[in-house]
Amino acid sequence: MAATSDWTANSNEALVLSLVRAREDKQVLGDNESYEAFQPTFTYPIYGEDEKIYGYQDLVIDLRFASGSLAQFLSVHYAEKLVASSTVDDVEGTLKQFVPPGWETDEEAFLARVEKDATSFTPIGRRVYSYTRPTPSASTPGDIEYEVYHATFDDPGFREYHRRMQIFILLYIEAGSYLNEEEDGWEFVVLFEKRKRKNGTAAYHFIGYSSLYNFYCFPENVRMRLSQFVILPPYQRQGHGSELYKAIYQYILTCPAVSELTVEDPAEAFEDLRDRNDLRMLLADEQFMKEGFGTQGVTASHGGGRVQKTKSHIRAAPMGAPRGTMSQGKMGPPVDKAWAEKWRKDLKIATRQFQRLVEMLIMLHLD
Ligand code: ACO
C-alpha cells in the first residue's frame, strides 16, 4: 500500500492545457512554437485552497482546446486510483462545474472537430484593431497578422464562446472569478492570431481576451472598467498584452459616450504593462509633451533636482515643498490643474492613473 502522499497530486501540476491546431496549421509553425502542454498558475478556485487532489497516482488531467473555436476535450488518466475510499476526489465532476457541457472525451472525435473548426471558425464580433509580426520561422517567412474583435453577449454565439474561454480567468488571474452573465454592460475584446496556410487560406487562433464593464455615470457619460485581462502562456512576453491593451484604449477613444478607462484590481504585471503603454502614448503625443514640458523639454537637473519650467504647465516645486503638493493643495503632481484636467479628459485616462503618469514623466525629465 502506497503512503498517503503518493495518492495526493498537486492540481497545478496535474492539469495540462493545450491549444490544438489542425494538421495543416501545424505545418506552418516554426520549431520554437509550441501551444501544447502548458500549466495553469492557479487551480484553487476549482480544486480547493490547498490545490491538492486525493486518491490517484500519476494523475494527468488533459484539457485541450481547439485553437480557434476553443471546443474542448477532457481526458483524466492515472496509474492507479484508490477504490475503497470515500475521500477520493472526483476530478472530472469538479471540473465539469466550471466548463460548459459538450466537451469531447473521445480523442479521435476531438481531433476531427479540430480539423473541421479550423476551416469554419471565424472570430465573433467586429474587428477593431490589428497588427503584424514577422513569423518566428525561417522556413515560412512573411508576416503573421493579429486581430482584435469587439463583441458583446448580443453577438450570436458569443455567450457560448465566452463560456469556453472564461476558465482561463480562474487559471491565470489571482482571485479571478466568473462574471455575472445576467448583468447588462459587459463588453469583450478578443485577440486572435490569423495565420496563413500554405494554400493561401487563413486560420484563427485564440491568444487572450479582456472583459470590460461599462458603468453609466451621471449625467451622460459611461465609464469603462477593464475587469479581466489574460494572455495565454504560450503567447506571453511577446508584446501581445501591450497590443491588446492598446486596442482597448483606442477603441475607447472612438466611443463618444465613454469618458474614461478604469481598471479593476490590477495585478502588478498588468499595472506595469498599463504604465509602460500609457507612458509611451504620452511621450509620443507631441502637443502634450510640448505644452507640459516646454518646447525645449526638461533635460537637466536644476534647482536642487526639481523640474525646471520652460514655458510649460508643469510647475517647479518650491524649495523644501514636499513632492506632489502643487495641485491646489491636494496630493498630486505639481501641475496646472485646469491644464491637466483638460488633457486627462481628452485622453480618457482615470484621475489617479493620470496623476501617476505625470509624476513618472516628471521623474523621467529629471536628470
Ligand atoms: N519579446 C520579448 N519580450 C517582450 C516583447 C517581445 N517582442 N515585447 C514586450 N516584451 C516584454 C515587455 O517589455 C514586458 O517586459 P517586463 O516583464 O519587463 O515588463 C513583458 O514582455 C510583458 O509585456 P507584454 O509582452 O506586452 O505582456 P504579455 O503579453 O506577457 O501580457 C499579462 C502580460 C497580461 C500580465 C500576461 O502575462 C497575463 O495574462 N498574465 C496572467 C493573467 C494576469 O495576471 N492578468 C492581469 C490581471 S489584472 C486584471 O485583469 C485587471
Short mmCIF file of C-alpha atoms and ligand atoms in Angstrom, two decimals:
data_model
loop_
_atom_site.label_atom_id
_atom_site.label_comp_id
_atom_site.label_asym_id
_atom_site.label_seq_id
_atom_site.Cartn_x
_atom_site.Cartn_y
_atom_site.Cartn_z
CA MET A 1 0.00 0.00 0.00
CA ALA A 2 1.46 3.43 -1.02
CA ALA A 3 1.93 6.24 1.52
CA THR A 4 -0.76 8.95 1.69
CA SER A 5 1.45 11.49 -0.14
CA ASP A 6 1.70 9.16 -3.15
CA TRP A 7 -2.06 9.41 -3.52
CA THR A 8 -2.06 13.21 -3.40
CA ALA A 9 -1.44 15.21 -6.55
CA ASN A 10 -0.76 18.92 -6.92
CA SER A 11 -3.63 20.11 -9.11
CA ASN A 12 -1.50 22.85 -10.77
CA GLU A 13 0.87 20.14 -11.98
CA ALA A 14 -1.76 17.55 -12.82
CA LEU A 15 -3.75 19.86 -15.09
CA VAL A 16 -2.13 20.09 -18.52
CA LEU A 17 -3.53 22.52 -21.10
CA SER A 18 -3.16 22.56 -24.87
CA LEU A 19 -4.28 24.69 -27.78
CA VAL A 20 -4.59 22.22 -30.61
CA ARG A 21 -4.14 23.23 -34.26
CA ALA A 22 -5.26 21.35 -37.33
CA ARG A 23 -2.66 19.28 -39.20
CA GLU A 24 -2.27 21.84 -41.96
CA ASP A 25 -1.89 24.68 -39.45
CA LYS A 26 0.88 22.81 -37.64
CA GLN A 27 2.87 22.65 -40.88
CA VAL A 28 3.49 26.41 -40.88
CA LEU A 29 4.73 26.53 -37.29
CA GLY A 30 8.36 27.27 -36.51
CA ASP A 31 10.41 24.79 -34.45
CA ASN A 32 10.26 27.06 -31.42
CA GLU A 33 6.47 27.45 -31.48
CA SER A 34 4.53 25.25 -29.10
CA TYR A 35 0.98 25.72 -27.94
CA GLU A 36 0.66 22.39 -26.19
CA ALA A 37 1.36 21.24 -22.65
CA PHE A 38 1.35 24.42 -20.63
CA GLN A 39 0.40 24.65 -16.98
CA PRO A 40 -2.14 26.72 -15.07
CA THR A 41 -0.93 29.21 -12.45
CA PHE A 42 -3.89 28.63 -10.14
CA THR A 43 -6.36 25.81 -9.68
CA TYR A 44 -7.64 26.67 -6.20
CA PRO A 45 -10.95 28.06 -7.50
CA ILE A 46 -11.59 24.58 -8.93
CA TYR A 47 -9.82 22.07 -6.69
CA GLY A 48 -9.74 23.98 -3.41
CA GLU A 49 -7.45 26.24 -1.42
CA ASP A 50 -4.59 23.72 -1.00
CA GLU A 51 -4.62 22.79 -4.72
CA LYS A 52 -4.41 19.08 -3.96
CA ILE A 53 -6.29 16.16 -5.46
CA TYR A 54 -6.50 12.99 -3.41
CA GLY A 55 -6.85 9.39 -4.47
CA TYR A 56 -4.71 8.96 -7.60
CA GLN A 57 -1.18 8.12 -8.58
CA ASP A 58 0.48 9.89 -11.55
CA LEU A 59 -2.65 11.86 -12.23
CA VAL A 60 -2.91 13.78 -15.51
CA ILE A 61 -5.90 15.99 -16.33
CA ASP A 62 -5.53 16.53 -20.05
CA LEU A 63 -7.66 19.56 -21.04
CA ARG A 64 -7.35 20.54 -24.69
CA PHE A 65 -8.92 23.32 -26.70
CA ALA A 66 -9.31 23.64 -30.46
CA SER A 67 -7.02 26.61 -31.06
CA GLY A 68 -9.69 28.87 -32.58
CA SER A 69 -13.17 27.67 -31.62
CA LEU A 70 -11.98 26.55 -28.16
CA ALA A 71 -14.02 23.32 -28.46
CA GLN A 72 -12.85 21.22 -25.52
CA PHE A 73 -11.53 17.74 -24.89
CA LEU A 74 -11.02 16.23 -21.46
CA SER A 75 -9.25 13.07 -20.51
CA VAL A 76 -8.33 12.10 -16.96
CA HIS A 77 -5.74 9.38 -16.60
CA TYR A 78 -3.64 7.95 -13.79
CA ALA A 79 -1.52 4.94 -12.93
CA GLU A 80 -3.77 3.90 -10.06
CA LYS A 81 -6.87 5.06 -8.22
CA LEU A 82 -7.85 4.30 -4.63
CA VAL A 83 -11.06 2.35 -4.83
CA ALA A 84 -12.11 1.62 -1.30
CA SER A 85 -12.19 5.21 -0.10
CA SER A 86 -14.97 7.77 0.06
CA THR A 87 -12.41 10.61 0.20
CA VAL A 88 -11.19 10.15 -3.38
CA ASP A 89 -11.72 13.42 -5.25
CA ASP A 90 -13.99 13.49 -8.27
CA VAL A 91 -11.59 15.12 -10.75
CA GLU A 92 -13.91 15.25 -13.74
CA GLY A 93 -17.12 16.04 -11.83
CA THR A 94 -15.43 19.00 -10.14
CA LEU A 95 -14.05 20.42 -13.38
CA LYS A 96 -17.45 19.96 -15.04
CA GLN A 97 -18.86 22.71 -12.84
CA PHE A 98 -16.54 25.21 -14.50
CA VAL A 99 -16.69 24.29 -18.19
CA PRO A 100 -19.75 24.24 -20.41
CA PRO A 101 -21.26 20.86 -21.37
CA GLY A 102 -20.39 19.33 -24.72
CA TRP A 103 -16.69 18.60 -24.33
CA GLU A 104 -15.29 15.65 -26.22
CA THR A 105 -13.91 12.70 -24.33
CA ASP A 106 -13.04 10.71 -27.42
CA GLU A 107 -9.68 11.78 -28.81
CA GLU A 108 -10.45 10.88 -32.43
CA ALA A 109 -13.73 12.79 -32.32
CA PHE A 110 -11.92 15.81 -30.85
CA LEU A 111 -9.20 15.77 -33.50
CA ALA A 112 -11.89 15.56 -36.20
CA ARG A 113 -13.56 18.57 -34.59
CA VAL A 114 -10.25 20.47 -34.60
CA GLU A 115 -9.90 19.83 -38.36
CA LYS A 116 -13.48 20.90 -39.03
CA ASP A 117 -13.38 24.02 -36.83
CA ALA A 118 -10.05 25.11 -38.30
CA THR A 119 -11.69 25.77 -41.66
CA SER A 120 -15.07 27.03 -40.41
CA PHE A 121 -14.24 29.12 -37.33
CA THR A 122 -14.05 32.90 -37.63
CA PRO A 123 -13.99 35.35 -34.71
CA ILE A 124 -17.31 36.70 -33.47
CA GLY A 125 -17.95 40.44 -33.38
CA ARG A 126 -16.36 43.41 -35.09
CA ARG A 127 -12.67 43.80 -35.84
CA VAL A 128 -11.39 46.88 -34.02
CA TYR A 129 -7.61 46.58 -34.22
CA SER A 130 -4.85 44.66 -35.98
CA TYR A 131 -1.08 44.44 -36.14
CA THR A 132 1.55 42.22 -37.72
CA ARG A 133 4.74 40.49 -36.63
CA PRO A 134 7.32 38.59 -38.64
CA THR A 135 6.95 34.81 -38.42
CA PRO A 136 9.39 33.23 -35.98
CA SER A 137 10.19 30.53 -38.52
CA ALA A 138 12.79 30.94 -41.29
CA SER A 139 11.12 28.14 -43.27
CA THR A 140 7.85 30.11 -43.53
CA PRO A 141 8.94 33.74 -43.99
CA GLY A 142 6.46 36.59 -44.03
CA ASP A 143 4.23 38.29 -41.51
CA ILE A 144 1.68 36.93 -39.08
CA GLU A 145 -1.44 39.05 -38.65
CA TYR A 146 -3.09 39.56 -35.29
CA GLU A 147 -6.65 40.82 -34.96
CA VAL A 148 -8.73 42.08 -32.04
CA TYR A 149 -12.50 41.65 -32.13
CA HIS A 150 -15.02 43.51 -30.02
CA ALA A 151 -18.11 41.52 -29.02
CA THR A 152 -20.97 41.51 -26.53
CA PHE A 153 -23.43 38.85 -25.39
CA ASP A 154 -25.78 40.18 -28.09
CA ASP A 155 -23.49 38.85 -30.83
CA PRO A 156 -24.82 35.46 -31.93
CA GLY A 157 -22.71 32.63 -30.50
CA PHE A 158 -20.58 34.87 -28.28
CA ARG A 159 -22.18 33.84 -24.99
CA GLU A 160 -21.22 30.22 -25.73
CA TYR A 161 -17.74 31.24 -26.86
CA HIS A 162 -17.25 33.22 -23.65
CA ARG A 163 -18.29 30.19 -21.58
CA ARG A 164 -15.47 28.25 -23.20
CA MET A 165 -12.77 30.91 -22.68
CA GLN A 166 -13.65 32.11 -19.19
CA ILE A 167 -11.88 29.20 -17.49
CA PHE A 168 -8.60 30.97 -18.31
CA ILE A 169 -9.61 33.70 -15.84
CA LEU A 170 -9.70 31.17 -12.99
CA LEU A 171 -6.48 29.52 -14.12
CA TYR A 172 -4.37 32.68 -14.57
CA ILE A 173 -5.77 35.64 -12.62
CA GLU A 174 -5.28 35.59 -8.86
CA ALA A 175 -8.68 35.92 -7.16
CA GLY A 176 -10.30 35.84 -10.62
CA SER A 177 -13.90 34.70 -10.77
CA TYR A 178 -16.61 34.24 -13.37
CA LEU A 179 -18.54 37.35 -14.25
CA ASN A 180 -22.30 37.51 -13.94
CA GLU A 181 -23.69 36.88 -17.41
CA GLU A 182 -27.06 38.28 -16.40
CA GLU A 183 -25.67 41.78 -15.84
CA ASP A 184 -26.03 44.23 -18.69
CA GLY A 185 -22.97 46.23 -19.65
CA TRP A 186 -20.34 43.58 -20.41
CA GLU A 187 -18.17 44.07 -23.48
CA PHE A 188 -15.26 41.95 -24.65
CA VAL A 189 -12.18 42.28 -26.78
CA VAL A 190 -10.65 39.04 -28.02
CA LEU A 191 -7.22 38.70 -29.60
CA PHE A 192 -6.53 36.16 -32.37
CA GLU A 193 -3.56 35.13 -34.41
CA LYS A 194 -4.54 34.95 -38.10
CA ARG A 195 -2.12 32.57 -39.70
CA LYS A 196 -1.86 31.90 -43.42
CA ARG A 197 -1.72 28.31 -44.57
CA LYS A 198 0.34 27.05 -47.47
CA ASN A 199 -2.78 27.01 -49.68
CA GLY A 200 -3.38 30.73 -49.05
CA THR A 201 -6.39 30.37 -46.71
CA ALA A 202 -6.09 31.55 -43.10
CA ALA A 203 -6.92 30.12 -39.67
CA TYR A 204 -7.69 32.00 -36.47
CA HIS A 205 -6.10 31.00 -33.17
CA PHE A 206 -7.17 32.36 -29.76
CA ILE A 207 -4.48 34.27 -27.81
CA GLY A 208 -6.29 36.04 -24.97
CA TYR A 209 -9.04 38.45 -24.09
CA SER A 210 -10.26 41.18 -21.82
CA SER A 211 -13.69 41.84 -20.36
CA LEU A 212 -14.87 45.42 -19.90
CA TYR A 213 -17.81 46.66 -17.92
CA ASN A 214 -19.50 49.91 -18.75
CA PHE A 215 -20.93 51.94 -15.91
CA TYR A 216 -23.32 54.71 -16.59
CA CYS A 217 -22.03 57.78 -14.80
CA PHE A 218 -24.10 60.88 -14.23
CA PRO A 219 -25.12 62.88 -16.21
CA GLU A 220 -24.43 61.32 -19.60
CA ASN A 221 -21.13 59.54 -19.62
CA VAL A 222 -20.03 55.95 -19.47
CA ARG A 223 -17.01 54.90 -17.51
CA MET A 224 -15.42 51.75 -18.92
CA ARG A 225 -13.85 49.47 -16.34
CA LEU A 226 -11.35 46.91 -17.54
CA SER A 227 -12.26 43.93 -15.41
CA GLN A 228 -10.33 40.86 -16.59
CA PHE A 229 -7.32 40.58 -18.88
CA VAL A 230 -5.46 37.46 -19.87
CA ILE A 231 -2.88 36.41 -22.47
CA LEU A 232 -2.29 32.66 -22.59
CA PRO A 233 1.22 31.48 -21.55
CA PRO A 234 2.46 30.39 -25.00
CA TYR A 235 1.91 33.99 -26.14
CA GLN A 236 3.10 35.89 -23.08
CA ARG A 237 6.10 38.26 -23.09
CA GLN A 238 5.93 38.85 -26.83
CA GLY A 239 4.15 42.18 -26.68
CA HIS A 240 0.64 40.80 -27.29
CA GLY A 241 -0.67 42.05 -23.93
CA SER A 242 0.50 45.54 -24.85
CA GLU A 243 -1.21 45.34 -28.22
CA LEU A 244 -4.47 44.16 -26.66
CA TYR A 245 -4.30 47.00 -24.14
CA LYS A 246 -3.66 49.49 -26.98
CA ALA A 247 -6.62 48.03 -28.86
CA ILE A 248 -8.87 48.64 -25.83
CA TYR A 249 -7.58 52.15 -25.34
CA GLN A 250 -8.01 53.08 -28.99
CA TYR A 251 -11.47 51.54 -29.03
CA ILE A 252 -12.43 53.69 -26.04
CA LEU A 253 -11.16 56.84 -27.76
CA THR A 254 -13.59 56.12 -30.60
CA CYS A 255 -16.62 55.80 -28.30
CA PRO A 256 -18.07 59.29 -27.74
CA ALA A 257 -20.10 58.22 -24.69
CA VAL A 258 -17.13 56.74 -22.84
CA SER A 259 -15.44 59.30 -20.60
CA GLU A 260 -12.59 57.23 -19.16
CA LEU A 261 -10.97 53.84 -18.80
CA THR A 262 -10.52 52.47 -15.29
CA VAL A 263 -9.03 49.14 -14.20
CA GLU A 264 -10.40 46.79 -11.55
CA ASP A 265 -7.81 45.45 -9.08
CA PRO A 266 -4.87 45.36 -11.49
CA ALA A 267 -2.28 42.67 -10.86
CA GLU A 268 1.28 44.01 -10.64
CA ALA A 269 2.23 42.68 -14.07
CA PHE A 270 -0.80 44.33 -15.58
CA GLU A 271 -0.15 47.62 -13.84
CA ASP A 272 3.33 47.54 -15.29
CA LEU A 273 2.03 46.86 -18.76
CA ARG A 274 -0.52 49.66 -18.44
CA ASP A 275 2.08 52.17 -17.18
CA ARG A 276 4.53 51.36 -19.96
CA ASN A 277 1.90 51.73 -22.65
CA ASP A 278 0.32 54.87 -21.22
CA LEU A 279 3.74 56.45 -20.85
CA ARG A 280 4.72 55.55 -24.41
CA MET A 281 1.46 57.05 -25.63
CA LEU A 282 2.02 60.33 -23.72
CA LEU A 283 5.65 60.57 -24.78
CA ALA A 284 4.58 60.17 -28.41
CA ASP A 285 1.98 62.95 -28.10
CA GLU A 286 3.92 65.96 -29.34
CA GLN A 287 1.33 68.52 -28.30
CA PHE A 288 1.03 67.14 -24.77
CA MET A 289 4.79 66.99 -24.30
CA LYS A 290 5.24 70.46 -25.76
CA GLU A 291 2.57 72.01 -23.54
CA GLY A 292 3.51 70.04 -20.45
CA PHE A 293 7.27 70.09 -20.61
CA GLY A 294 8.02 73.12 -22.74
CA THR A 295 9.42 73.29 -26.24
CA GLN A 296 12.95 72.53 -25.04
CA GLY A 297 11.79 69.75 -22.77
CA VAL A 298 13.45 69.41 -19.39
CA THR A 299 16.71 67.62 -19.57
CA ALA A 300 18.96 68.81 -16.81
CA SER A 301 18.71 68.84 -13.06
CA HIS A 302 18.15 72.38 -11.85
CA GLY A 303 17.04 73.97 -8.63
CA GLY A 304 18.01 71.11 -6.37
CA GLY A 305 16.66 68.38 -8.64
CA ARG A 306 13.27 69.90 -9.29
CA VAL A 307 11.52 70.30 -12.62
CA GLN A 308 12.66 73.40 -14.45
CA LYS A 309 9.83 75.24 -16.18
CA THR A 310 10.41 76.12 -19.82
CA LYS A 311 7.08 77.64 -20.88
CA SER A 312 5.32 74.55 -19.59
CA HIS A 313 2.31 73.70 -17.46
CA ILE A 314 4.41 71.55 -15.19
CA ARG A 315 5.37 73.86 -12.34
CA ALA A 316 8.65 73.79 -10.49
CA ALA A 317 8.13 72.79 -6.88
CA PRO A 318 9.29 75.45 -4.43
CA MET A 319 12.39 74.59 -2.44
CA GLY A 320 11.52 72.48 0.55
CA ALA A 321 7.98 71.68 -0.61
CA PRO A 322 7.04 68.04 -0.27
CA ARG A 323 6.70 66.34 -3.65
CA GLY A 324 3.19 66.22 -5.02
CA THR A 325 1.52 69.13 -3.26
CA MET A 326 1.06 71.64 -6.03
CA SER A 327 -2.31 70.74 -7.47
CA GLN A 328 -4.45 73.03 -5.33
CA GLY A 329 -3.36 71.65 -2.03
CA LYS A 330 -4.26 68.02 -2.85
CA MET A 331 -1.74 65.24 -3.24
CA GLY A 332 -0.74 65.05 -6.86
CA PRO A 333 1.99 66.09 -9.25
CA PRO A 334 2.99 69.76 -9.46
CA VAL A 335 0.95 70.71 -12.50
CA ASP A 336 -1.52 73.35 -13.57
CA LYS A 337 -4.75 71.69 -12.54
CA ALA A 338 -7.02 73.03 -15.30
CA TRP A 339 -4.46 72.13 -17.96
CA ALA A 340 -4.02 68.63 -16.59
CA GLU A 341 -7.76 68.03 -16.29
CA LYS A 342 -8.35 69.08 -19.89
CA TRP A 343 -5.74 66.62 -21.11
CA ARG A 344 -6.94 63.88 -18.78
CA LYS A 345 -10.47 64.19 -20.12
CA ASP A 346 -9.34 64.33 -23.74
CA LEU A 347 -7.18 61.25 -23.25
CA LYS A 348 -9.89 59.46 -21.21
CA ILE A 349 -7.42 58.38 -18.53
CA ALA A 350 -8.64 57.84 -14.95
CA THR A 351 -7.65 60.59 -12.48
CA ARG A 352 -5.30 58.57 -10.28
CA GLN A 353 -3.58 56.95 -13.24
CA PHE A 354 -3.11 60.31 -14.96
CA GLN A 355 -1.52 61.75 -11.80
CA ARG A 356 0.82 58.78 -11.59
CA LEU A 357 1.77 59.16 -15.25
CA VAL A 358 2.51 62.86 -14.90
CA GLU A 359 4.63 62.07 -11.84
CA MET A 360 6.52 59.46 -13.82
CA LEU A 361 7.06 61.89 -16.70
CA ILE A 362 8.41 64.47 -14.27
CA MET A 363 10.80 61.87 -12.88
CA LEU A 364 11.80 60.89 -16.42
CA HIS A 365 12.61 64.51 -17.20
CA LEU A 366 14.69 64.94 -14.07
CA ASP A 367 18.25 64.07 -14.60
N1 ACO B 1 9.81 39.94 -26.95
C1 ACO B 1 10.09 39.70 -25.65
N2 ACO B 1 9.56 40.42 -24.62
C2 ACO B 1 8.75 41.42 -24.92
C3 ACO B 1 8.40 41.73 -26.25
C4 ACO B 1 8.98 40.96 -27.29
N3 ACO B 1 8.72 41.19 -28.60
N4 ACO B 1 7.54 42.76 -26.22
C5 ACO B 1 7.35 43.08 -24.92
N5 ACO B 1 8.09 42.30 -24.14
C6 ACO B 1 8.17 42.34 -22.69
C7 ACO B 1 7.78 43.66 -22.14
O1 ACO B 1 8.86 44.56 -22.12
C8 ACO B 1 7.35 43.27 -20.77
O2 ACO B 1 8.51 43.11 -20.01
P1 ACO B 1 8.55 43.24 -18.44
O3 ACO B 1 8.10 41.95 -17.88
O4 ACO B 1 9.96 43.55 -18.14
O5 ACO B 1 7.58 44.33 -18.08
C9 ACO B 1 6.73 41.93 -20.92
O6 ACO B 1 7.20 41.43 -22.14
C10 ACO B 1 5.24 41.95 -20.83
O7 ACO B 1 4.70 42.74 -21.88
P2 ACO B 1 3.77 42.05 -22.93
O8 ACO B 1 4.52 41.02 -23.67
O9 ACO B 1 3.08 43.09 -23.74
O10 ACO B 1 2.68 41.41 -21.98
P3 ACO B 1 2.09 39.93 -22.04
O11 ACO B 1 1.56 39.63 -23.38
O12 ACO B 1 3.05 38.97 -21.45
O13 ACO B 1 0.86 40.10 -21.05
C11 ACO B 1 -0.06 39.84 -18.84
C12 ACO B 1 1.05 40.47 -19.70
C13 ACO B 1 -1.41 40.32 -19.32
C14 ACO B 1 0.13 40.26 -17.39
C15 ACO B 1 0.07 38.31 -19.02
O14 ACO B 1 1.29 37.89 -18.53
C16 ACO B 1 -1.06 37.54 -18.35
O15 ACO B 1 -2.11 37.33 -18.92
N6 ACO B 1 -0.78 37.08 -17.10
C17 ACO B 1 -1.71 36.24 -16.35
C18 ACO B 1 -3.03 36.90 -16.06
C19 ACO B 1 -2.90 38.25 -15.40
O16 ACO B 1 -2.15 38.46 -14.47
N7 ACO B 1 -3.69 39.20 -15.93
C20 ACO B 1 -3.80 40.55 -15.42
C21 ACO B 1 -4.72 40.55 -14.26
S1 ACO B 1 -5.18 42.16 -13.80
C22 ACO B 1 -6.69 42.40 -14.49
O17 ACO B 1 -7.27 41.50 -15.04
C23 ACO B 1 -7.32 43.75 -14.44
#
